[in-house]
Amino acid sequence: SQKIEQNSEALNIQEGKTATLTCNYTNYSPAYLQWYRQDPGRGPVFLLLIRENEKEKRKERLKVTFDTTLKQSLFHITASQPADSATYLCALTPVDSNYQLIWGAGTKLIIKP
Amino acid sequence: SQTIHQWPATLVQPVGSPLSLECTVEGTSNPNLYWYRQAAGRGLQLLFYSVGIGQISSEVPQNLSASRPQDRQFILSSKKLLLSDSGFYLCAWSGGEYNSPLHFGNGTRLTVT
């Protein structure tokens, strides 16, 4: 079956360290992969998009990698801060889809001061 | 800049009652519009999307319907709510390009009692 997986357990990181979140997928040929941040009771907020032919994308303290051989994307937050605490969602767009994003369930990140 | 408004933020409705959730977008024309439902611990589930006025695509057969009476207005409705309709409903918009990210409203927490 086709699925996209994120670690369901919360990730606890000490402030100042790098947080790394994982998104794995099976049986898809994604054209794009996106990462979103969601705070409790709020809608997701778009962070980064990476294309299948890109290995890495950066935005300030954020970095996303995309390995289509491993079928995996990694999301890194460097110099993490308590304000980075949130749930992070990954979503992919299959090559044969127009508007249907396939979503992971998200990983809760907790940055401890 | 573009903004999206979704209301109400919370709603408690009895089983069998009607539902109307409204979403409006400002600052853009002819957006793609989406209704998602988010269940705890699960990925976002696409319910409906629309690429233009009066054009609605349903992804999941259910007790809900959607309408787009104006370019930047998207409405989610039900004639008779079921207990299983409880959840967190999110409206989103995107540009027309294939890889456009989604921009979400702050959601409606619906509890059917």
mmCIF file with all atom_site columns, N, CA, C and O in Angstrom, chain A residues 44-76:
data_model
loop_
_atom_site.group_PDB
_atom_site.id
_atom_site.type_symbol
_atom_site.label_atom_id
_atom_site.label_alt_id
_atom_site.label_comp_id
_atom_site.label_asym_id
_atom_site.label_entity_id
_atom_site.label_seq_id
_atom_site.pdbx_PDB_ins_code
_atom_site.Cartn_x
_atom_site.Cartn_y
_atom_site.Cartn_z
_atom_site.occupancy
_atom_site.B_iso_or_equiv
_atom_site.pdbx_formal_charge
_atom_site.auth_seq_id
_atom_site.auth_comp_id
_atom_site.auth_asym_id
_atom_site.auth_atom_id
_atom_site.pdbx_PDB_model_num
ATOM 1   N N  . PRO A 1 44 ? -1.830 24.348 9.540  1.00 0.00 ? 44 PRO A N  1
ATOM 2   C CA . PRO A 1 44 ? -0.412 24.214 9.171  1.00 0.00 ? 44 PRO A CA 1
ATOM 3   C C  . PRO A 1 44 ? 0.088  25.441 8.416  1.00 0.00 ? 44 PRO A C  1
ATOM 4   O O  . PRO A 1 44 ? -0.666 26.090 7.693  1.00 0.00 ? 44 PRO A O  1
ATOM 5   N N  . VAL A 1 45 ? 1.376  25.715 8.589  1.00 0.00 ? 45 VAL A N  1
ATOM 6   C CA . VAL A 1 45 ? 2.024  26.834 7.897  1.00 0.00 ? 45 VAL A CA 1
ATOM 7   C C  . VAL A 1 45 ? 3.148  26.282 7.029  1.00 0.00 ? 45 VAL A C  1
ATOM 8   O O  . VAL A 1 45 ? 4.001  25.528 7.514  1.00 0.00 ? 45 VAL A O  1
ATOM 9   N N  . PHE A 1 46 ? 3.144  26.643 5.766  1.00 0.00 ? 46 PHE A N  1
ATOM 10  C CA . PHE A 1 46 ? 4.148  26.162 4.820  1.00 0.00 ? 46 PHE A CA 1
ATOM 11  C C  . PHE A 1 46 ? 5.539  26.661 5.187  1.00 0.00 ? 46 PHE A C  1
ATOM 12  O O  . PHE A 1 46 ? 5.720  27.838 5.529  1.00 0.00 ? 46 PHE A O  1
ATOM 13  N N  . LEU A 1 47 ? 6.529  25.737 5.112  1.00 0.00 ? 47 LEU A N  1
ATOM 14  C CA . LEU A 1 47 ? 7.908  26.092 5.413  1.00 0.00 ? 47 LEU A CA 1
ATOM 15  C C  . LEU A 1 47 ? 8.805  25.994 4.175  1.00 0.00 ? 47 LEU A C  1
ATOM 16  O O  . LEU A 1 47 ? 9.435  26.966 3.779  1.00 0.00 ? 47 LEU A O  1
ATOM 17  N N  . LEU A 1 48 ? 8.880  24.801 3.614  1.00 0.00 ? 48 LEU A N  1
ATOM 18  C CA . LEU A 1 48 ? 9.816  24.572 2.508  1.00 0.00 ? 48 LEU A CA 1
ATOM 19  C C  . LEU A 1 48 ? 9.242  23.573 1.530  1.00 0.00 ? 48 LEU A C  1
ATOM 20  O O  . LEU A 1 48 ? 8.511  22.658 1.918  1.00 0.00 ? 48 LEU A O  1
ATOM 21  N N  . LEU A 1 49 ? 9.631  23.711 0.273  1.00 0.00 ? 49 LEU A N  1
ATOM 22  C CA . LEU A 1 49 ? 9.290  22.747 -0.767 1.00 0.00 ? 49 LEU A CA 1
ATOM 23  C C  . LEU A 1 49 ? 10.575 22.325 -1.454 1.00 0.00 ? 49 LEU A C  1
ATOM 24  O O  . LEU A 1 49 ? 11.455 23.143 -1.728 1.00 0.00 ? 49 LEU A O  1
ATOM 25  N N  . ILE A 1 50 ? 10.689 21.031 -1.736 1.00 0.00 ? 50 ILE A N  1
ATOM 26  C CA . ILE A 1 50 ? 11.865 20.524 -2.445 1.00 0.00 ? 50 ILE A CA 1
ATOM 27  C C  . ILE A 1 50 ? 11.399 19.645 -3.585 1.00 0.00 ? 50 ILE A C  1
ATOM 28  O O  . ILE A 1 50 ? 10.457 18.860 -3.439 1.00 0.00 ? 50 ILE A O  1
ATOM 29  N N  . ARG A 1 51 ? 12.025 19.813 -4.718 1.00 0.00 ? 51 ARG A N  1
ATOM 30  C CA . ARG A 1 51 ? 11.664 19.052 -5.910 1.00 0.00 ? 51 ARG A CA 1
ATOM 31  C C  . ARG A 1 51 ? 12.452 17.747 -5.973 1.00 0.00 ? 51 ARG A C  1
ATOM 32  O O  . ARG A 1 51 ? 13.508 17.621 -5.363 1.00 0.00 ? 51 ARG A O  1
ATOM 33  N N  . GLU A 1 52 ? 11.975 16.805 -6.776 1.00 0.00 ? 52 GLU A N  1
ATOM 34  C CA . GLU A 1 52 ? 12.595 15.480 -6.817 1.00 0.00 ? 52 GLU A CA 1
ATOM 35  C C  . GLU A 1 52 ? 14.016 15.527 -7.345 1.00 0.00 ? 52 GLU A C  1
ATOM 36  O O  . GLU A 1 52 ? 14.820 14.651 -7.039 1.00 0.00 ? 52 GLU A O  1
ATOM 37  N N  . ASN A 1 53 ? 14.343 16.528 -8.133 1.00 0.00 ? 53 ASN A N  1
ATOM 38  C CA . ASN A 1 53 ? 15.698 16.623 -8.680 1.00 0.00 ? 53 ASN A CA 1
ATOM 39  C C  . ASN A 1 53 ? 16.611 17.497 -7.827 1.00 0.00 ? 53 ASN A C  1
ATOM 40  O O  . ASN A 1 53 ? 17.742 17.792 -8.224 1.00 0.00 ? 53 ASN A O  1
ATOM 41  N N  . GLU A 1 54 ? 16.127 17.911 -6.657 1.00 0.00 ? 54 GLU A N  1
ATOM 42  C CA . GLU A 1 54 ? 16.941 18.693 -5.731 1.00 0.00 ? 54 GLU A CA 1
ATOM 43  C C  . GLU A 1 54 ? 17.362 17.813 -4.569 1.00 0.00 ? 54 GLU A C  1
ATOM 44  O O  . GLU A 1 54 ? 16.560 17.044 -4.042 1.00 0.00 ? 54 GLU A O  1
ATOM 45  N N  . LYS A 1 55 ? 18.582 17.932 -4.151 1.00 0.00 ? 55 LYS A N  1
ATOM 46  C CA . LYS A 1 55 ? 19.072 17.144 -3.030 1.00 0.00 ? 55 LYS A CA 1
ATOM 47  C C  . LYS A 1 55 ? 18.856 17.861 -1.705 1.00 0.00 ? 55 LYS A C  1
ATOM 48  O O  . LYS A 1 55 ? 18.672 17.225 -0.659 1.00 0.00 ? 55 LYS A O  1
ATOM 49  N N  . GLU A 1 56 ? 18.914 19.188 -1.746 1.00 0.00 ? 56 GLU A N  1
ATOM 50  C CA . GLU A 1 56 ? 18.897 19.945 -0.501 1.00 0.00 ? 56 GLU A CA 1
ATOM 51  C C  . GLU A 1 56 ? 18.293 21.325 -0.749 1.00 0.00 ? 56 GLU A C  1
ATOM 52  O O  . GLU A 1 56 ? 18.450 21.900 -1.828 1.00 0.00 ? 56 GLU A O  1
ATOM 53  N N  . LYS A 1 57 ? 17.601 21.833 0.281  1.00 0.00 ? 57 LYS A N  1
ATOM 54  C CA . LYS A 1 57 ? 17.031 23.178 0.230  1.00 0.00 ? 57 LYS A CA 1
ATOM 55  C C  . LYS A 1 57 ? 17.220 23.817 1.599  1.00 0.00 ? 57 LYS A C  1
ATOM 56  O O  . LYS A 1 57 ? 17.037 23.154 2.624  1.00 0.00 ? 57 LYS A O  1
ATOM 57  N N  . ARG A 1 58 ? 17.572 25.097 1.610  1.00 0.00 ? 58 ARG A N  1
ATOM 58  C CA . ARG A 1 58 ? 17.795 25.787 2.887  1.00 0.00 ? 58 ARG A CA 1
ATOM 59  C C  . ARG A 1 58 ? 16.978 27.067 2.966  1.00 0.00 ? 58 ARG A C  1
ATOM 60  O O  . ARG A 1 58 ? 16.723 27.723 1.970  1.00 0.00 ? 58 ARG A O  1
ATOM 61  N N  . LYS A 1 59 ? 16.598 27.380 4.209  1.00 0.00 ? 59 LYS A N  1
ATOM 62  C CA . LYS A 1 59 ? 15.925 28.643 4.481  1.00 0.00 ? 59 LYS A CA 1
ATOM 63  C C  . LYS A 1 59 ? 16.248 29.020 5.921  1.00 0.00 ? 59 LYS A C  1
ATOM 64  O O  . LYS A 1 59 ? 15.751 28.388 6.853  1.00 0.00 ? 59 LYS A O  1
ATOM 65  N N  . GLU A 1 60 ? 17.117 29.989 6.061  1.00 0.00 ? 60 GLU A N  1
ATOM 66  C CA . GLU A 1 60 ? 17.553 30.443 7.391  1.00 0.00 ? 60 GLU A CA 1
ATOM 67  C C  . GLU A 1 60 ? 18.072 29.247 8.192  1.00 0.00 ? 60 GLU A C  1
ATOM 68  O O  . GLU A 1 60 ? 19.027 28.597 7.787  1.00 0.00 ? 60 GLU A O  1
ATOM 69  N N  . ARG A 1 61 ? 17.470 28.903 9.318  1.00 0.00 ? 61 ARG A N  1
ATOM 70  C CA . ARG A 1 61 ? 17.960 27.782 10.142 1.00 0.00 ? 61 ARG A CA 1
ATOM 71  C C  . ARG A 1 61 ? 17.386 26.443 9.714  1.00 0.00 ? 61 ARG A C  1
ATOM 72  O O  . ARG A 1 61 ? 17.652 25.421 10.354 1.00 0.00 ? 61 ARG A O  1
ATOM 73  N N  . LEU A 1 62 ? 16.619 26.416 8.657  1.00 0.00 ? 62 LEU A N  1
ATOM 74  C CA . LEU A 1 62 ? 15.968 25.197 8.209  1.00 0.00 ? 62 LEU A CA 1
ATOM 75  C C  . LEU A 1 62 ? 16.704 24.599 7.014  1.00 0.00 ? 62 LEU A C  1
ATOM 76  O O  . LEU A 1 62 ? 17.199 25.319 6.150  1.00 0.00 ? 62 LEU A O  1
ATOM 77  N N  . LYS A 1 63 ? 16.765 23.275 6.985  1.00 0.00 ? 63 LYS A N  1
ATOM 78  C CA . LYS A 1 63 ? 17.337 22.576 5.843  1.00 0.00 ? 63 LYS A CA 1
ATOM 79  C C  . LYS A 1 63 ? 16.532 21.319 5.580  1.00 0.00 ? 63 LYS A C  1
ATOM 80  O O  . LYS A 1 63 ? 16.179 20.592 6.509  1.00 0.00 ? 63 LYS A O  1
ATOM 81  N N  . VAL A 1 64 ? 16.220 21.085 4.324  1.00 0.00 ? 64 VAL A N  1
ATOM 82  C CA . VAL A 1 64 ? 15.496 19.886 3.925  1.00 0.00 ? 64 VAL A CA 1
ATOM 83  C C  . VAL A 1 64 ? 16.338 19.129 2.912  1.00 0.00 ? 64 VAL A C  1
ATOM 84  O O  . VAL A 1 64 ? 16.912 19.729 2.004  1.00 0.00 ? 64 VAL A O  1
ATOM 85  N N  . THR A 1 65 ? 16.412 17.819 3.081  1.00 0.00 ? 65 THR A N  1
ATOM 86  C CA . THR A 1 65 ? 17.060 16.961 2.091  1.00 0.00 ? 65 THR A CA 1
ATOM 87  C C  . THR A 1 65 ? 16.031 15.996 1.530  1.00 0.00 ? 65 THR A C  1
ATOM 88  O O  . THR A 1 65 ? 15.016 15.678 2.177  1.00 0.00 ? 65 THR A O  1
ATOM 89  N N  . PHE A 1 66 ? 16.312 15.517 0.329  1.00 0.00 ? 66 PHE A N  1
ATOM 90  C CA . PHE A 1 66 ? 15.366 14.641 -0.373 1.00 0.00 ? 66 PHE A CA 1
ATOM 91  C C  . PHE A 1 66 ? 16.175 13.566 -1.073 1.00 0.00 ? 66 PHE A C  1
ATOM 92  O O  . PHE A 1 66 ? 16.962 13.853 -1.965 1.00 0.00 ? 66 PHE A O  1
ATOM 93  N N  . ASP A 1 67 ? 15.996 12.328 -0.653 1.00 0.00 ? 67 ASP A N  1
ATOM 94  C CA . ASP A 1 67 ? 16.710 11.194 -1.227 1.00 0.00 ? 67 ASP A CA 1
ATOM 95  C C  . ASP A 1 67 ? 15.688 10.259 -1.845 1.00 0.00 ? 67 ASP A C  1
ATOM 96  O O  . ASP A 1 67 ? 15.038 9.498  -1.132 1.00 0.00 ? 67 ASP A O  1
ATOM 97  N N  . THR A 1 68 ? 15.545 10.323 -3.164 1.00 0.00 ? 68 THR A N  1
ATOM 98  C CA . THR A 1 68 ? 14.533 9.497  -3.826 1.00 0.00 ? 68 THR A CA 1
ATOM 99  C C  . THR A 1 68 ? 14.946 8.030  -3.884 1.00 0.00 ? 68 THR A C  1
ATOM 100 O O  . THR A 1 68 ? 14.094 7.167  -4.100 1.00 0.00 ? 68 THR A O  1
ATOM 101 N N  . THR A 1 69 ? 16.222 7.741  -3.680 1.00 0.00 ? 69 THR A N  1
ATOM 102 C CA . THR A 1 69 ? 16.666 6.337  -3.635 1.00 0.00 ? 69 THR A CA 1
ATOM 103 C C  . THR A 1 69 ? 16.251 5.714  -2.322 1.00 0.00 ? 69 THR A C  1
ATOM 104 O O  . THR A 1 69 ? 15.712 4.592  -2.285 1.00 0.00 ? 69 THR A O  1
ATOM 105 N N  . LEU A 1 70 ? 16.474 6.413  -1.230 1.00 0.00 ? 70 LEU A N  1
ATOM 106 C CA . LEU A 1 70 ? 16.063 5.940  0.085  1.00 0.00 ? 70 LEU A CA 1
ATOM 107 C C  . LEU A 1 70 ? 14.582 6.176  0.343  1.00 0.00 ? 70 LEU A C  1
ATOM 108 O O  . LEU A 1 70 ? 14.036 5.660  1.323  1.00 0.00 ? 70 LEU A O  1
ATOM 109 N N  . LYS A 1 71 ? 13.938 6.965  -0.505 1.00 0.00 ? 71 LYS A N  1
ATOM 110 C CA . LYS A 1 71 ? 12.545 7.362  -0.318 1.00 0.00 ? 71 LYS A CA 1
ATOM 111 C C  . LYS A 1 71 ? 12.379 8.053  1.039  1.00 0.00 ? 71 LYS A C  1
ATOM 112 O O  . LYS A 1 71 ? 11.538 7.678  1.875  1.00 0.00 ? 71 LYS A O  1
ATOM 113 N N  . GLN A 1 72 ? 13.193 9.081  1.222  1.00 0.00 ? 72 GLN A N  1
ATOM 114 C CA . GLN A 1 72 ? 13.216 9.723  2.521  1.00 0.00 ? 72 GLN A CA 1
ATOM 115 C C  . GLN A 1 72 ? 13.548 11.215 2.379  1.00 0.00 ? 72 GLN A C  1
ATOM 116 O O  . GLN A 1 72 ? 14.352 11.616 1.537  1.00 0.00 ? 72 GLN A O  1
ATOM 117 N N  . SER A 1 73 ? 12.901 11.998 3.249  1.00 0.00 ? 73 SER A N  1
ATOM 118 C CA . SER A 1 73 ? 13.256 13.406 3.387  1.00 0.00 ? 73 SER A CA 1
ATOM 119 C C  . SER A 1 73 ? 13.608 13.666 4.847  1.00 0.00 ? 73 SER A C  1
ATOM 120 O O  . SER A 1 73 ? 12.938 13.157 5.746  1.00 0.00 ? 73 SER A O  1
ATOM 121 N N  . LEU A 1 74 ? 14.653 14.445 5.059  1.00 0.00 ? 74 LEU A N  1
ATOM 122 C CA . LEU A 1 74 ? 15.038 14.849 6.404  1.00 0.00 ? 74 LEU A CA 1
ATOM 123 C C  . LEU A 1 74 ? 14.848 16.358 6.531  1.00 0.00 ? 74 LEU A C  1
ATOM 124 O O  . LEU A 1 74 ? 15.170 17.114 5.606  1.00 0.00 ? 74 LEU A O  1
ATOM 125 N N  . PHE A 1 75 ? 14.344 16.758 7.693  1.00 0.00 ? 75 PHE A N  1
ATOM 126 C CA . PHE A 1 75 ? 14.090 18.171 7.978  1.00 0.00 ? 75 PHE A CA 1
ATOM 127 C C  . PHE A 1 75 ? 14.929 18.539 9.191  1.00 0.00 ? 75 PHE A C  1
ATOM 128 O O  . PHE A 1 75 ? 14.797 17.924 10.244 1.00 0.00 ? 75 PHE A O  1
ATOM 129 N N  . HIS A 1 76 ? 15.813 19.506 9.031  1.00 0.00 ? 76 HIS A N  1
ATOM 130 C CA . HIS A 1 76 ? 16.734 19.899 10.089 1.00 0.00 ? 76 HIS A CA 1
ATOM 131 C C  . HIS A 1 76 ? 16.442 21.330 10.536 1.00 0.00 ? 76 HIS A C  1
ATOM 132 O O  . HIS A 1 76 ? 16.220 22.215 9.700  1.00 0.00 ? 76 HIS A O  1
#
